[in-house]
PDB file of C-alpha atoms and ligand atoms in Angstrom:
ATOM      1  CA  MET L   1     114.915 139.113 139.292  1.00 67.00           C
ATOM      2  CA  SER L   2     113.966 141.561 142.006  1.00 79.00           C
ATOM      3  CA  LEU L   3     115.729 144.863 141.608  1.00 93.00           C
ATOM      4  CA  THR L   4     115.990 147.792 143.987  1.00 94.00           C
ATOM      5  CA  LEU L   5     115.462 151.317 142.717  1.00 97.00           C
ATOM      6  CA  ARG L   6     118.417 153.598 143.394  1.00 98.00           C
ATOM      7  CA  GLN L   7     117.802 157.189 144.325  1.00 97.00           C
ATOM      8  CA  VAL L   8     119.979 160.291 144.579  1.00 97.00           C
ATOM      9  CA  PRO L   9     122.630 160.691 145.880  1.00 97.00           C
ATOM     10  CA  ASP L  10     123.557 157.076 145.067  1.00 98.00           C
ATOM     11  CA  PRO L  11     126.851 157.403 143.110  1.00 98.00           C
ATOM     12  CA  VAL L  12     125.816 154.683 140.649  1.00 98.00           C
ATOM     13  CA  LEU L  13     123.485 157.283 139.118  1.00 98.00           C
ATOM     14  CA  ARG L  14     126.580 159.275 138.083  1.00 98.00           C
ATOM     15  CA  ALA L  15     128.397 156.385 136.430  1.00 98.00           C
ATOM     16  CA  VAL L  16     129.128 156.296 132.707  1.00 98.00           C
ATOM     17  CA  CYS L  17     127.682 152.929 131.753  1.00 98.00           C
ATOM     18  CA  LYS L  18     129.500 150.250 129.751  1.00 98.00           C
ATOM     19  CA  PRO L  19     128.272 148.915 126.401  1.00 98.00           C
ATOM     20  CA  VAL L  20     126.328 145.661 126.499  1.00 98.00           C
ATOM     21  CA  ASP L  21     128.335 143.013 124.646  1.00 97.00           C
ATOM     22  CA  SER L  22     126.594 139.845 125.787  1.00 97.00           C
ATOM     23  CA  PHE L  23     123.094 139.022 124.560  1.00 97.00           C
ATOM     24  CA  GLY L  24     121.292 136.103 126.119  1.00 96.00           C
ATOM     25  CA  PRO L  25     119.070 134.939 128.961  1.00 97.00           C
ATOM     26  CA  ALA L  26     120.823 137.061 131.598  1.00 97.00           C
ATOM     27  CA  LEU L  27     120.226 140.265 129.635  1.00 98.00           C
ATOM     28  CA  ARG L  28     116.603 139.298 129.034  1.00 98.00           C
ATOM     29  CA  ALA L  29     116.145 138.620 132.767  1.00 97.00           C
ATOM     30  CA  LEU L  30     117.644 142.009 133.582  1.00 98.00           C
ATOM     31  CA  ALA L  31     115.299 143.769 131.140  1.00 98.00           C
ATOM     32  CA  ASP L  32     112.284 141.902 132.546  1.00 97.00           C
ATOM     33  CA  GLY L  33     113.339 142.871 136.076  1.00 97.00           C
ATOM     34  CA  MET L  34     113.745 146.496 135.035  1.00 98.00           C
ATOM     35  CA  LEU L  35     110.270 146.542 133.479  1.00 97.00           C
ATOM     36  CA  ALA L  36     108.798 145.021 136.648  1.00 97.00           C
ATOM     37  CA  ALA L  37     110.582 147.596 138.814  1.00 97.00           C
ATOM     38  CA  MET L  38     109.355 150.382 136.519  1.00 97.00           C
ATOM     39  CA  TYR L  39     105.741 149.190 136.704  1.00 96.00           C
ATOM     40  CA  ASP L  40     106.014 148.811 140.497  1.00 96.00           C
ATOM     41  CA  ALA L  41     107.154 152.412 140.740  1.00 95.00           C
ATOM     42  CA  THR L  42     104.453 153.516 138.258  1.00 95.00           C
ATOM     43  CA  GLY L  43     107.027 154.907 135.842  1.00 96.00           C
ATOM     44  CA  ARG L  44     107.145 154.846 132.049  1.00 96.00           C
ATOM     45  CA  GLY L  45     110.914 154.640 131.630  1.00 98.00           C
ATOM     46  CA  LEU L  46     113.812 153.180 133.592  1.00 98.00           C
ATOM     47  CA  ALA L  47     117.542 152.984 132.888  1.00 98.00           C
ATOM     48  CA  ALA L  48     119.914 150.265 134.123  1.00 98.00           C
ATOM     49  CA  PRO L  49     121.913 152.449 136.543  1.00 98.00           C
ATOM     50  CA  GLN L  50     118.623 153.204 138.323  1.00 98.00           C
ATOM     51  CA  VAL L  51     118.717 149.594 139.498  1.00 98.00           C
ATOM     52  CA  GLY L  52     122.459 149.691 140.141  1.00 98.00           C
ATOM     53  CA  VAL L  53     123.542 148.089 136.861  1.00 98.00           C
ATOM     54  CA  VAL L  54     126.225 150.014 134.970  1.00 98.00           C
ATOM     55  CA  LYS L  55     125.216 148.907 131.471  1.00 98.00           C
ATOM     56  CA  ARG L  56     123.881 150.792 128.474  1.00 98.00           C
ATOM     57  CA  LEU L  57     120.233 149.812 128.335  1.00 98.00           C
ATOM     58  CA  PHE L  58     116.887 151.217 129.307  1.00 98.00           C
ATOM     59  CA  VAL L  59     113.252 150.177 129.165  1.00 98.00           C
ATOM     60  CA  MET L  60     110.170 152.191 128.268  1.00 98.00           C
ATOM     61  CA  ASP L  61     106.424 151.644 128.164  1.00 98.00           C
ATOM     62  CA  GLU L  62     104.496 154.664 126.938  1.00 95.00           C
ATOM     63  CA  THR L  63     101.030 153.183 127.085  1.00 93.00           C
ATOM     64  CA  TRP L  64     100.659 150.799 130.028  1.00 94.00           C
ATOM     65  CA  LYS L  65      98.987 153.459 132.179  1.00 91.00           C
ATOM     66  CA  ASP L  66      96.244 153.604 129.545  1.00 90.00           C
ATOM     67  CA  GLY L  67      95.647 149.875 129.964  1.00 91.00           C
ATOM     68  CA  ALA L  68      97.593 148.707 126.893  1.00 94.00           C
ATOM     69  CA  PRO L  69     101.147 147.683 127.790  1.00 95.00           C
ATOM     70  CA  SER L  70     103.840 148.140 125.128  1.00 96.00           C
ATOM     71  CA  PRO L  71     107.160 147.275 126.815  1.00 98.00           C
ATOM     72  CA  GLN L  72     110.248 148.206 124.844  1.00 98.00           C
ATOM     73  CA  VAL L  73     113.919 147.531 125.555  1.00 98.00           C
ATOM     74  CA  PHE L  74     116.726 149.646 124.081  1.00 98.00           C
ATOM     75  CA  VAL L  75     120.280 148.286 124.280  1.00 98.00           C
ATOM     76  CA  ASN L  76     123.336 150.418 123.418  1.00 98.00           C
ATOM     77  CA  PRO L  77     121.151 153.327 122.245  1.00 98.00           C
ATOM     78  CA  VAL L  78     122.640 156.148 120.172  1.00 98.00           C
ATOM     79  CA  VAL L  79     120.803 159.302 119.089  1.00 98.00           C
ATOM     80  CA  THR L  80     121.628 159.594 115.368  1.00 98.00           C
ATOM     81  CA  TRP L  81     119.627 162.737 114.641  1.00 98.00           C
ATOM     82  CA  ALA L  82     117.938 165.426 116.720  1.00 98.00           C
ATOM     83  CA  ASP L  83     115.341 167.930 115.552  1.00 98.00           C
ATOM     84  CA  GLU L  84     116.406 171.565 115.691  1.00 98.00           C
ATOM     85  CA  ARG L  85     113.056 172.417 117.224  1.00 98.00           C
ATOM     86  CA  ARG L  86     113.175 172.338 120.993  1.00 98.00           C
ATOM     87  CA  GLU L  87     110.539 172.344 123.659  1.00 97.00           C
ATOM     88  CA  ALA L  88     110.572 172.799 127.430  1.00 96.00           C
ATOM     89  CA  CYS L  89     108.610 170.217 129.384  1.00 96.00           C
ATOM     90  CA  GLU L  90     108.432 169.097 132.979  1.00 95.00           C
ATOM     91  CA  GLU L  91     110.071 165.725 133.656  1.00 96.00           C
ATOM     92  CA  GLY L  92     110.067 163.443 136.637  1.00 95.00           C
ATOM     93  CA  CYS L  93     112.559 160.746 137.559  1.00 97.00           C
ATOM     94  CA  LEU L  94     112.029 157.644 139.689  1.00 97.00           C
ATOM     95  CA  SER L  95     115.485 158.240 141.183  1.00 98.00           C
ATOM     96  CA  ILE L  96     114.661 161.802 142.260  1.00 97.00           C
ATOM     97  CA  PRO L  97     111.348 161.624 144.146  1.00 94.00           C
ATOM     98  CA  ASP L  98     108.980 164.584 144.130  1.00 92.00           C
ATOM     99  CA  THR L  99     111.313 166.780 142.078  1.00 93.00           C
ATOM    100  CA  PRO L 100     109.748 167.722 138.749  1.00 92.00           C
ATOM    101  CA  CYS L 101     112.165 169.711 136.613  1.00 93.00           C
ATOM    102  CA  LEU L 102     111.771 171.730 133.451  1.00 95.00           C
ATOM    103  CA  VAL L 103     114.033 170.449 130.661  1.00 97.00           C
ATOM    104  CA  THR L 104     114.418 171.802 127.122  1.00 97.00           C
ATOM    105  CA  ARG L 105     115.034 169.068 124.551  1.00 97.00           C
ATOM    106  CA  PRO L 106     114.683 168.388 120.806  1.00 98.00           C
ATOM    107  CA  VAL L 107     111.054 167.523 119.993  1.00 98.00           C
ATOM    108  CA  ALA L 108     112.013 164.565 117.786  1.00 98.00           C
ATOM    109  CA  ILE L 109     114.982 162.238 117.398  1.00 98.00           C
ATOM    110  CA  ARG L 110     116.194 159.220 115.511  1.00 98.00           C
ATOM    111  CA  LEU L 111     117.620 156.442 117.645  1.00 98.00           C
ATOM    112  CA  ALA L 112     119.796 153.482 116.741  1.00 98.00           C
ATOM    113  CA  TRP L 113     119.916 150.617 119.234  1.00 98.00           C
ATOM    114  CA  GLN L 114     120.074 146.847 119.586  1.00 98.00           C
ATOM    115  CA  ASP L 115     117.221 144.654 120.687  1.00 98.00           C
ATOM    116  CA  LEU L 116     117.540 141.791 123.187  1.00 98.00           C
ATOM    117  CA  ASP L 117     118.772 139.501 120.403  1.00 97.00           C
ATOM    118  CA  GLY L 118     121.536 141.963 119.527  1.00 98.00           C
ATOM    119  CA  THR L 119     119.843 142.903 116.248  1.00 98.00           C
ATOM    120  CA  ALA L 120     120.399 146.494 115.109  1.00 98.00           C
ATOM    121  CA  GLN L 121     117.310 148.702 115.041  1.00 98.00           C
ATOM    122  CA  GLU L 122     116.693 152.326 114.117  1.00 98.00           C
ATOM    123  CA  ALA L 123     113.556 154.439 114.280  1.00 98.00           C
ATOM    124  CA  ALA L 124     112.264 157.990 114.663  1.00 98.00           C
ATOM    125  CA  PHE L 125     110.436 159.128 117.779  1.00 98.00           C
ATOM    126  CA  ASP L 126     108.537 162.246 118.743  1.00 98.00           C
ATOM    127  CA  GLY L 127     106.202 163.359 121.493  1.00 96.00           C
ATOM    128  CA  PHE L 128     106.440 161.590 124.831  1.00 95.00           C
ATOM    129  CA  ALA L 129     108.635 158.799 123.461  1.00 97.00           C
ATOM    130  CA  ALA L 130     111.283 161.234 122.194  1.00 98.00           C
ATOM    131  CA  ARG L 131     111.405 162.963 125.560  1.00 98.00           C
ATOM    132  CA  CYS L 132     111.447 159.756 127.580  1.00 98.00           C
ATOM    133  CA  ILE L 133     114.184 158.221 125.412  1.00 98.00           C
ATOM    134  CA  GLN L 134     116.396 161.298 125.771  1.00 98.00           C
ATOM    135  CA  HIS L 135     115.869 161.316 129.547  1.00 98.00           C
ATOM    136  CA  GLU L 136     116.703 157.600 129.883  1.00 98.00           C
ATOM    137  CA  ARG L 137     119.661 157.782 127.506  1.00 98.00           C
ATOM    138  CA  ASP L 138     121.092 160.607 129.631  1.00 98.00           C
ATOM    139  CA  HIS L 139     121.072 158.222 132.612  1.00 98.00           C
ATOM    140  CA  LEU L 140     123.552 155.994 130.761  1.00 98.00           C
ATOM    141  CA  ASP L 141     126.062 158.849 130.904  1.00 98.00           C
ATOM    142  CA  GLY L 142     125.313 159.752 134.517  1.00 98.00           C
ATOM    143  CA  ILE L 143     123.241 162.784 133.525  1.00 98.00           C
ATOM    144  CA  LEU L 144     120.108 163.581 135.571  1.00 98.00           C
ATOM    145  CA  CYS L 145     117.228 165.821 134.507  1.00 97.00           C
ATOM    146  CA  THR L 146     117.940 168.103 137.467  1.00 96.00           C
ATOM    147  CA  ASP L 147     121.322 168.916 135.878  1.00 96.00           C
ATOM    148  CA  TYR L 148     119.581 170.989 133.208  1.00 93.00           C
ATOM    149  CA  SER L 149     118.172 173.459 135.694  1.00 81.00           C
ATOM    150  CA  ALA L 150     121.292 173.587 137.864  1.00 63.00           C
TER     151      ALA L 150
HETATM  152 NI1   NI Q 201     115.173 159.333 135.338  1.00 75.13          NI
END
């Protein structure tokens, strides 16, 4: 599946995405296509609306740039806990070229999600993963990192 990256001001980036309710080969193909598009664009996270798909999933790979790929797919993600400690950090977005923006976010979160088989998962994240997950999850509600500095 070859997917095209959407960039601002494409209105699909402002859509509130719909829950994924069908798990199977088509969803797996979409996730694989999103990972390929993310690697092509040299990103570490990509949400479905960024390829024009209005569904609640995103992909992330924290480590591939260090030569050790670790692709992850998060379907129907929900932040179930957020650390009170917050930190400002510069973020980039593949849909907003050359526009780094400073965003203050919780330094750690817990996330509940489903994997590609529809199995429920939950885990804690901090560091880069926590920031990336919050950025990508925002995309599913049409929120862009530039909104925080607006
Ligand atoms: Ni983004």
